[in-house]
Backbone as a ProteinNet text record, in pm:
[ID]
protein_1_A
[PRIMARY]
XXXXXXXXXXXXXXXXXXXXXXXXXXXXXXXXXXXXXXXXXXXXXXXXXXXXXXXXXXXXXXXXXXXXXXXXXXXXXXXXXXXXXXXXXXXXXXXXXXXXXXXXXXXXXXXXXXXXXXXXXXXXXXXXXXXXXXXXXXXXXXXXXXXXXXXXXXXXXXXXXXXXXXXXXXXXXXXXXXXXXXXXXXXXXXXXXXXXXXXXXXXXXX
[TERTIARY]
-2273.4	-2185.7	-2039	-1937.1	-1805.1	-1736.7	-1630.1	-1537.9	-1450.6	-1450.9	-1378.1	-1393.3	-1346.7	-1433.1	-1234.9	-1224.2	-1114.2	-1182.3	-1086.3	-1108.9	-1001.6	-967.4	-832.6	-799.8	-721.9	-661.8	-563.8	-574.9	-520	-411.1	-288.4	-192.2	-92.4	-70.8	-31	-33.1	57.9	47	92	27.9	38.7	-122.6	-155.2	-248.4	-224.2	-315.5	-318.8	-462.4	-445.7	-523.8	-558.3	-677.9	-639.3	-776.9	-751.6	-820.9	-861.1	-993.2	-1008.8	-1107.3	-1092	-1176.2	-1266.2	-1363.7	-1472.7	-1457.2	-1459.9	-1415.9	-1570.7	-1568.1	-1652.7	-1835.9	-1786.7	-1896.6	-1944.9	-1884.4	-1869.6	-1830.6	-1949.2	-1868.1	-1737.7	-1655.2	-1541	-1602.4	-1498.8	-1551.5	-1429.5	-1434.7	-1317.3	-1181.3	-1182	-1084.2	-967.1	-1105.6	-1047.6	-944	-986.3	-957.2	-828.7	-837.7	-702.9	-530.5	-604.1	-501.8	-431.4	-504.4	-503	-394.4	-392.8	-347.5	-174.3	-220	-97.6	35.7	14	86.7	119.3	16	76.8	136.3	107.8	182.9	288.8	260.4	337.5	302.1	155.2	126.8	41.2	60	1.4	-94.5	-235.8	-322.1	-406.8	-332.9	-375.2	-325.8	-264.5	-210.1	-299.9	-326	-422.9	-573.8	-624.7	-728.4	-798.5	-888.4	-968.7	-1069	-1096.1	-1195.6	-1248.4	-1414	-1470.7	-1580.4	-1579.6	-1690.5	-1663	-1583	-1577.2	-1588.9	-1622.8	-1661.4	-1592.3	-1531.3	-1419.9	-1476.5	-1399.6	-1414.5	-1372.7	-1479.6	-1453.1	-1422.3	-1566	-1614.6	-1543.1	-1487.2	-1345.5	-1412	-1546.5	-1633.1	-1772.6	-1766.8	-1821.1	-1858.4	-1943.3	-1947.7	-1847	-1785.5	-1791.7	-1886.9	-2003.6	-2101.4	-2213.4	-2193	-2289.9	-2216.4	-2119.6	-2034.1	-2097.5	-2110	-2190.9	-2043.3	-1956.3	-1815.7	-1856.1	-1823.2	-1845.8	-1723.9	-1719	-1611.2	-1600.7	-1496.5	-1430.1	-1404.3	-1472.7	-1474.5	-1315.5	-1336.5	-1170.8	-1223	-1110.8	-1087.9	-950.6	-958.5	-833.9	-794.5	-625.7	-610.5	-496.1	-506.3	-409.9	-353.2	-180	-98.2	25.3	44.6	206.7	273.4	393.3	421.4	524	565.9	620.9	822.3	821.1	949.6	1048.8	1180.9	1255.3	1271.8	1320.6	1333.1	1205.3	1115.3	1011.8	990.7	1006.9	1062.9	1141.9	1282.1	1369.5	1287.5	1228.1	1236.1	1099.1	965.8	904.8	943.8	1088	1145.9	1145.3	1248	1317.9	1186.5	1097.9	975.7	914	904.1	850	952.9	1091.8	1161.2	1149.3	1132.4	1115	960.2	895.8	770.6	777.4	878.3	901.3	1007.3	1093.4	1134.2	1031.7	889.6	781	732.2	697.5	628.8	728.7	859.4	909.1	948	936.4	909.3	787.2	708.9	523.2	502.2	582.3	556.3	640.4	728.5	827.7	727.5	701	594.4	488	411.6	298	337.9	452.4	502.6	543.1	569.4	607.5	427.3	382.6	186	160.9	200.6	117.7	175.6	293.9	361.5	307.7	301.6	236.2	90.1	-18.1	-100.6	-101.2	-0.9	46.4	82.7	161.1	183.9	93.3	-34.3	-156.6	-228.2	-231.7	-304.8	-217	-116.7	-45.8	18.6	46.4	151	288.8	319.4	420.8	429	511.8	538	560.2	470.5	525.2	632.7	702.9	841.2	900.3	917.7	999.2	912.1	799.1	695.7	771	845.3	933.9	1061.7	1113.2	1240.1	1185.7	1096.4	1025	963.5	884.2	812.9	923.2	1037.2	1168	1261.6	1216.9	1281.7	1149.3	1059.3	976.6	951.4	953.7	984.8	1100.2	1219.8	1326.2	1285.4	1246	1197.6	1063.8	1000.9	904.2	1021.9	1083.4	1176.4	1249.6	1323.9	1367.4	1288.6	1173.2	1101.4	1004.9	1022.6	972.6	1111.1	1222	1372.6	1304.9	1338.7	1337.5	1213.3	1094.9	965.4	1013.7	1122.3	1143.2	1213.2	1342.8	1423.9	1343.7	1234.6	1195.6	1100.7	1069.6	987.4	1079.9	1169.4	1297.1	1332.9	1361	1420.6	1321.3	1169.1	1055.3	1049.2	1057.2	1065.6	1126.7	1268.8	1350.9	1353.2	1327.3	1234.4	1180.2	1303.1	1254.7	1128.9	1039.7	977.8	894.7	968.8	863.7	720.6	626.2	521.8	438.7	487	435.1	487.6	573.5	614.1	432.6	366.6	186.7	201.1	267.4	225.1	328.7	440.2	560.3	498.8	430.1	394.7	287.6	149.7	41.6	119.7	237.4	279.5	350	452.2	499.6	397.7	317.6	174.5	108.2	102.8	44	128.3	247.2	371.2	375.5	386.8	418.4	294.2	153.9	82.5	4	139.2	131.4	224.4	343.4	392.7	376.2	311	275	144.3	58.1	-22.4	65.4	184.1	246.7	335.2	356.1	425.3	358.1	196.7	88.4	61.3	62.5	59.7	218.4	307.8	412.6	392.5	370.4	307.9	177.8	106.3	66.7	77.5	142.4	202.7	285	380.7	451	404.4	273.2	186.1	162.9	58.9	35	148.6	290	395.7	350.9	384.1	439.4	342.2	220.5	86.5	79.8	95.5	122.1	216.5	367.6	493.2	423.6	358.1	295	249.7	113.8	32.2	125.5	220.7	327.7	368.9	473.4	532.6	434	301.6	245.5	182.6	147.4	122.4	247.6	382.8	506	518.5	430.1	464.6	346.8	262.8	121.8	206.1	262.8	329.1	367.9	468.5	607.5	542.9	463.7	376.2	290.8	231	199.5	298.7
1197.1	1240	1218.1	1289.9	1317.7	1223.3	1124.5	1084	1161.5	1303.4	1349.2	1468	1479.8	1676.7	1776.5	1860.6	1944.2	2073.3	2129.5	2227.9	2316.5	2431.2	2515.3	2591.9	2529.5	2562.5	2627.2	2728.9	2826.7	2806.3	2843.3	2778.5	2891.7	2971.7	3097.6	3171.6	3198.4	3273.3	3140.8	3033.6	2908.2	2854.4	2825.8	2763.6	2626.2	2523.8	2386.3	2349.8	2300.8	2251.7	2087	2053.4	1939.1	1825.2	1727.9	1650.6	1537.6	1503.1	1405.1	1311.6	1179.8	1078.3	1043.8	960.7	940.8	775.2	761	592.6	504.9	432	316.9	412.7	541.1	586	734.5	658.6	744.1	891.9	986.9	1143.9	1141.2	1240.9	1261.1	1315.7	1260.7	1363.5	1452.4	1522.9	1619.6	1567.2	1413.9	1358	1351.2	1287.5	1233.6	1413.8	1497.9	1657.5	1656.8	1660	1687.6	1574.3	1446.2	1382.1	1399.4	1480.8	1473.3	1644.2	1715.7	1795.7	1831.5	1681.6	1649.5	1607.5	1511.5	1536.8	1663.1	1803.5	1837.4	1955.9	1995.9	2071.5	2061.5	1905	1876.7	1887.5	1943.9	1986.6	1851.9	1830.9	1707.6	1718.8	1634.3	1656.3	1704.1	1656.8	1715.9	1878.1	1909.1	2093	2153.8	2063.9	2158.9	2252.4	2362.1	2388.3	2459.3	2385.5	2364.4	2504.8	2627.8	2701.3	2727.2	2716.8	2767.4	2863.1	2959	3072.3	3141.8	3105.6	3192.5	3087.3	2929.7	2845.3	2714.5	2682	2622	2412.7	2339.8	2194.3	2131.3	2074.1	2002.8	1868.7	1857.5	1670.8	1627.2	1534.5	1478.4	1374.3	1345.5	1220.2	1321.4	1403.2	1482.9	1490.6	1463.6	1483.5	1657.5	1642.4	1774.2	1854.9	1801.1	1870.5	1909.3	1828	1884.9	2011.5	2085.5	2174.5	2321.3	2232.8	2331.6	2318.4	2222.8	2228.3	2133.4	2194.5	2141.4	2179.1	2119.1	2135.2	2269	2252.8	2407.7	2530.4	2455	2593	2581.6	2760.4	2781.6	2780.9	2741.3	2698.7	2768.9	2795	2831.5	2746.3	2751.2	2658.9	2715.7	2644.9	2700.4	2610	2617.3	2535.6	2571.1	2504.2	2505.5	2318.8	2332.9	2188.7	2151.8	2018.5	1953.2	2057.8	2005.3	2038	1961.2	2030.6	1952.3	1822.2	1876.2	1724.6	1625.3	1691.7	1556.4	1521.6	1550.3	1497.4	1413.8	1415.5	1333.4	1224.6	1196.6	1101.3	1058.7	1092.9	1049.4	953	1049.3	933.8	782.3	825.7	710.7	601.3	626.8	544.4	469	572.9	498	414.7	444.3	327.9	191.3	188.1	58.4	30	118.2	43.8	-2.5	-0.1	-81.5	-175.3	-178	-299.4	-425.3	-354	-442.8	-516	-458.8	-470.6	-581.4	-600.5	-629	-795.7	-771.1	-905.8	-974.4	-889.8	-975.9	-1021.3	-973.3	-1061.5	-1164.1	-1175.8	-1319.6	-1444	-1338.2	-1483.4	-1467.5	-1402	-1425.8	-1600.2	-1539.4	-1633.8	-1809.7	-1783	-1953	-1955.1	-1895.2	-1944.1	-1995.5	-1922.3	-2013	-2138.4	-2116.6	-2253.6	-2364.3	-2315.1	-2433.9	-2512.5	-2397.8	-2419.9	-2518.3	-2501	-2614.1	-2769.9	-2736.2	-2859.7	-2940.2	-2876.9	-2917.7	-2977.8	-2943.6	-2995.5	-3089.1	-3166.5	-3255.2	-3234.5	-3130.2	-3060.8	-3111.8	-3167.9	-3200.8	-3400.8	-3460.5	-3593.4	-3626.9	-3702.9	-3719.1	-3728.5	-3840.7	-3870	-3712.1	-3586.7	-3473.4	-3380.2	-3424.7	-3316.2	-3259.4	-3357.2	-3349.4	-3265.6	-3215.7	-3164.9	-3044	-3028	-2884.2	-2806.4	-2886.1	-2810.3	-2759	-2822.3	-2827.6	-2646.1	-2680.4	-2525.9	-2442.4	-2426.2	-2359.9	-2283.1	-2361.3	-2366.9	-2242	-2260.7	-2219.4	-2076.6	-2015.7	-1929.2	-1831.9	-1931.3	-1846.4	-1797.3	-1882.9	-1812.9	-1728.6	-1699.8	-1613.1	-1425.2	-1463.8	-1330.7	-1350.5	-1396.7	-1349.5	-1269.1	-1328.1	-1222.4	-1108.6	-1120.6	-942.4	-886.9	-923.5	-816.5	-785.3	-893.1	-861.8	-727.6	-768.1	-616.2	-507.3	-536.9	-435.1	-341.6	-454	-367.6	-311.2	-374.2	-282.4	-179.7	-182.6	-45.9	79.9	57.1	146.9	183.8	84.7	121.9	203.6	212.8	270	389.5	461.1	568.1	675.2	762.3	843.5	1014.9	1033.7	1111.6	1210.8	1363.3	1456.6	1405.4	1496.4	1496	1575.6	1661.7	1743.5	1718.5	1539.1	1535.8	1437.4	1470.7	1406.3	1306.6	1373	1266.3	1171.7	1176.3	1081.7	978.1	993.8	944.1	849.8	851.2	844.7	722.4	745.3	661	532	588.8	479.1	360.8	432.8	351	281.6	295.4	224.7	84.6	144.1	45.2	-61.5	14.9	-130.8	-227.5	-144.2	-283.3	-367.6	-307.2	-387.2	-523.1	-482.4	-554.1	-655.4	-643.1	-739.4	-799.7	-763	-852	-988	-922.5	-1011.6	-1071.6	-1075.4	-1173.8	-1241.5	-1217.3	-1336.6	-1424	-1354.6	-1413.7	-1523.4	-1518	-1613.4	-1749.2	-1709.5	-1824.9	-1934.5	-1849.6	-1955.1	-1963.8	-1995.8	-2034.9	-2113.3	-2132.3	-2219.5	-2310.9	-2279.6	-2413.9	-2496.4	-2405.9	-2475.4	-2591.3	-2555.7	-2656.9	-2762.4	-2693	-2797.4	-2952.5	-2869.6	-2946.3	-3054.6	-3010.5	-3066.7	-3190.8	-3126.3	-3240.7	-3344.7	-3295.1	-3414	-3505	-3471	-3591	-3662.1	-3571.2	-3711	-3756.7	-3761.5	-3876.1	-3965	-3911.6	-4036	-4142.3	-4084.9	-4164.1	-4263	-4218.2	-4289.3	-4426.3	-4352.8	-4484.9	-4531.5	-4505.4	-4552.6	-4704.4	-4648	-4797	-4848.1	-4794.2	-4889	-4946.9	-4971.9	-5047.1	-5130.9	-5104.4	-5184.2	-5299.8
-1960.1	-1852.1	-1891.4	-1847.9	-1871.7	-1829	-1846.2	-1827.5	-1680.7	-1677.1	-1580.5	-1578.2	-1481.9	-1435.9	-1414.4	-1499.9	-1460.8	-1404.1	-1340.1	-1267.3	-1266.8	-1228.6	-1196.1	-1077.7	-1001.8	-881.5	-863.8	-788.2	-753.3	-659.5	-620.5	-501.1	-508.7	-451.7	-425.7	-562.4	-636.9	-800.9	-937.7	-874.9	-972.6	-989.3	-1135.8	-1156.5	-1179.2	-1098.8	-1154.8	-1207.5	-1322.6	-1381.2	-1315.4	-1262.9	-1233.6	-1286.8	-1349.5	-1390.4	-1307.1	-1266	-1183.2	-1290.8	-1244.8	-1363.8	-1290.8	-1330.6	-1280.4	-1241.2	-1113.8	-1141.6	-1097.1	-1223.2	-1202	-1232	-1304.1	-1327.4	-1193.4	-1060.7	-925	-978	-913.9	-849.2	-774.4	-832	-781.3	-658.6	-540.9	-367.6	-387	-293.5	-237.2	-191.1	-150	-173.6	-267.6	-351.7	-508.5	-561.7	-542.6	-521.4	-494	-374.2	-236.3	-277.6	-299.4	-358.4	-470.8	-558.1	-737.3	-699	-605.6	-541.6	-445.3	-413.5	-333	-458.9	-570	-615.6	-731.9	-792.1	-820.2	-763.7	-601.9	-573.3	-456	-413.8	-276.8	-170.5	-117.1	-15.7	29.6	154.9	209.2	237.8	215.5	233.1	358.2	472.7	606.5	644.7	536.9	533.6	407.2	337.1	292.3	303	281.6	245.3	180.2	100.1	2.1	-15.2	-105.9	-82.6	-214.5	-261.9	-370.5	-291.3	-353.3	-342.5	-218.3	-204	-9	95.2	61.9	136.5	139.4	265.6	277.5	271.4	161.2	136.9	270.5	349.1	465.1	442.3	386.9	412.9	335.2	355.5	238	164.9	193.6	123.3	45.8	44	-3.9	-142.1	-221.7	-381.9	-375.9	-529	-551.9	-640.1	-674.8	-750.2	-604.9	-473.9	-396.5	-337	-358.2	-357.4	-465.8	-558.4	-662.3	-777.8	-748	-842.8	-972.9	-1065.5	-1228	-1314.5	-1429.8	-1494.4	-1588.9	-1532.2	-1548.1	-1414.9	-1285.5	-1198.7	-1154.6	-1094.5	-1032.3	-910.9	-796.9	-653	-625.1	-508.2	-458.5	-321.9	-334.3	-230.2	-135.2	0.4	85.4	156.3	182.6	272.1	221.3	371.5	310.2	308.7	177.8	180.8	313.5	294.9	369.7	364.4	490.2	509.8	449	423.2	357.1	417.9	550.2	670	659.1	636.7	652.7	533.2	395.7	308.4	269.5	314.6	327	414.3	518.8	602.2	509.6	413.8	334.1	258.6	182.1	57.2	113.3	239.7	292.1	357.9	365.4	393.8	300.1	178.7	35.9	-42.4	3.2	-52.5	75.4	170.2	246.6	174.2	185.9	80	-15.5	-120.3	-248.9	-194.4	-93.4	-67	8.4	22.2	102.2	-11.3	-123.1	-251.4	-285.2	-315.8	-348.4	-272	-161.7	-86.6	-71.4	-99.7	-115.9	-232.9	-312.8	-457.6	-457.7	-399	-359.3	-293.2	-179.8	-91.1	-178.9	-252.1	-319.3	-414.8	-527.7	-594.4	-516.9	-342.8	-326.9	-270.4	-256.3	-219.8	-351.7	-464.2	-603.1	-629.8	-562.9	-610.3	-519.1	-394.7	-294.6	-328.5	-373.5	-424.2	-525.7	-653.1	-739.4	-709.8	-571.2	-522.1	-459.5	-390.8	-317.9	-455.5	-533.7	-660.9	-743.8	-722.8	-763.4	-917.5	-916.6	-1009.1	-1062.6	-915.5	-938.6	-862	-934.5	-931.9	-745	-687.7	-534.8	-504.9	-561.6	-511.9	-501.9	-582.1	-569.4	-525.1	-441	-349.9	-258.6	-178.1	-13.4	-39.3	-158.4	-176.1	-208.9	-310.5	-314.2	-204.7	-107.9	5.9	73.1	103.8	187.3	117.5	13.5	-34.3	-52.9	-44.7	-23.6	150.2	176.8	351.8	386.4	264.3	317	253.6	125.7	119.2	171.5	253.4	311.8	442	503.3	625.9	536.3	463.8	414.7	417.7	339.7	374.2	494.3	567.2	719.2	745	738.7	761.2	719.1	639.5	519.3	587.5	615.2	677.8	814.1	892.3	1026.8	1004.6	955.6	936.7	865.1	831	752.6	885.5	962.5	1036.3	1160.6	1171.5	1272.5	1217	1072.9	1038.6	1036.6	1064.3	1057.2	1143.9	1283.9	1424.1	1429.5	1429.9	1470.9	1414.9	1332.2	1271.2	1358.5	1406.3	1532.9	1445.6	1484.8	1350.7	1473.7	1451.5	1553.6	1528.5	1607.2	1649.5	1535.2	1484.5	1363.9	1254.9	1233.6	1072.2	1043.1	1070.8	1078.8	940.6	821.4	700.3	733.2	791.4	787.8	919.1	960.4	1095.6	1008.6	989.4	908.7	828.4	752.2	643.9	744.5	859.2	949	968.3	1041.4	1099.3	981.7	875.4	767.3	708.9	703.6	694.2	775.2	922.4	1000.6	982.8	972.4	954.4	883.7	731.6	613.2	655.5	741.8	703.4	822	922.6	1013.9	969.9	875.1	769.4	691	621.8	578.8	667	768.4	843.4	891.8	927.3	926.8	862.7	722.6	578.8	585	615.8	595.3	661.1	818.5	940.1	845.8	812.8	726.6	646.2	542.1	413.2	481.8	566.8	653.9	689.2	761.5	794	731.3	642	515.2	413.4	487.7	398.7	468.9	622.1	715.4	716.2	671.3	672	587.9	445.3	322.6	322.7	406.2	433.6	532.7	626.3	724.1	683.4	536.1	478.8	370	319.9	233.2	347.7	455.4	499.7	583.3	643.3	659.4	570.9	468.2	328.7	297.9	306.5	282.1	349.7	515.6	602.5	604.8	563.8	549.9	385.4	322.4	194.1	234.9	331.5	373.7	476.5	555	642.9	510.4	415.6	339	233.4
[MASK]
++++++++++++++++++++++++++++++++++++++++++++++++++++++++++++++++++++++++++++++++++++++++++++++++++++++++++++++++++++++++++++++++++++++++++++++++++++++++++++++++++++++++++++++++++++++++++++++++++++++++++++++

């Protein structure tokens, strides 16, 4: 069996050749299709549709060999892409998404470090000064996800920009995952600082 199944798609008087891989051994569905689609002609996947033989690709979980599609068949496809306007308001979504990316690998980085410190990594006496700036960087990106999720809100988006909408809604509740994710990592300091200073006064009583 093949590594990946190409096919050639049709999109008004343009052919795309499009290569789908086989992941994990898995049939490509009609999905795997539609996406491999979206980027090379722009058309969003909820505007597209899909036709081989006269017979239109519904099931989006669909094998494409229970289709009767093998490598090499031609397909033709229909839609129209995104508007310029909802384009623009796309970009501007996928760049707050790399500013999300970009703050989850921050808090990812003070969780490994906390973790380090739970495992005595570091010398007690300088446990209480580290958690203390750790602390200060987890409040830090709770900031940055807050504004991040105000600036999404505020994100006024018609009723028919559907992919810009779809992407909003996905966003905000990435990033209210990670503002869960901060609360505890916070705890988790606060927790950590609790059992050094009662240990402290647990000596100094000794």
């Amino acid at each position: 069996m093949e590594d990946t199944v190409t096919v050639t798609v049709a999109y008004g008087s343009t052919k795309h050749f499009i290569t789908i891989p086989r992941l994990d051994g898995n049939e490509p569905v009609v999905k795997d299709l539609s996406e491999a689609l979206v980027q090379a002609t722009g058309v969003p996947v909820s505007a597209q549709k899909l036709i081989y033989k006269g017979k239109s690709l519904k099931e989006m979980e669909e094998r494409l060999s229970s289709y009767g599609i093998k490598q090499g068949c031609k397909l033709m496809m229909i839609g129209k892409r995104n508007s310029p306007e909802e384009e623009s308001e796309l970009k501007k979504l996928k760049d707050i998404e790399k500013s999300v990316e970009q703050t989850a690998k921050k808090l990812e980085k003070v969780d490994g470090e906390l973790t380090g410190l739970k495992n005595g990594f570091l010398a007690k006496d300088l446990q209480t000064e580290a958690l203390v700036k750790l602390d200060h960087r987890v409040k830090v990106a709770s900031e940055q996800f807050m504004k991040i999720l105000e600036q999404v809100d505020s994100m006024m988006l018609p009723e028919n920009f559907s992919d810009c909408r779809m992407k909003k809604k996905g966003l905000v509740e990435t990033v209210q995952g990670f503002l869960a994710q901060c609360d505890k990592i916070e705890a988790g300091i606060l927790d950590h600082l609790a059992k050094i200073q009662s240990k402290n006064m647990a000596l100094a009583d000794f």
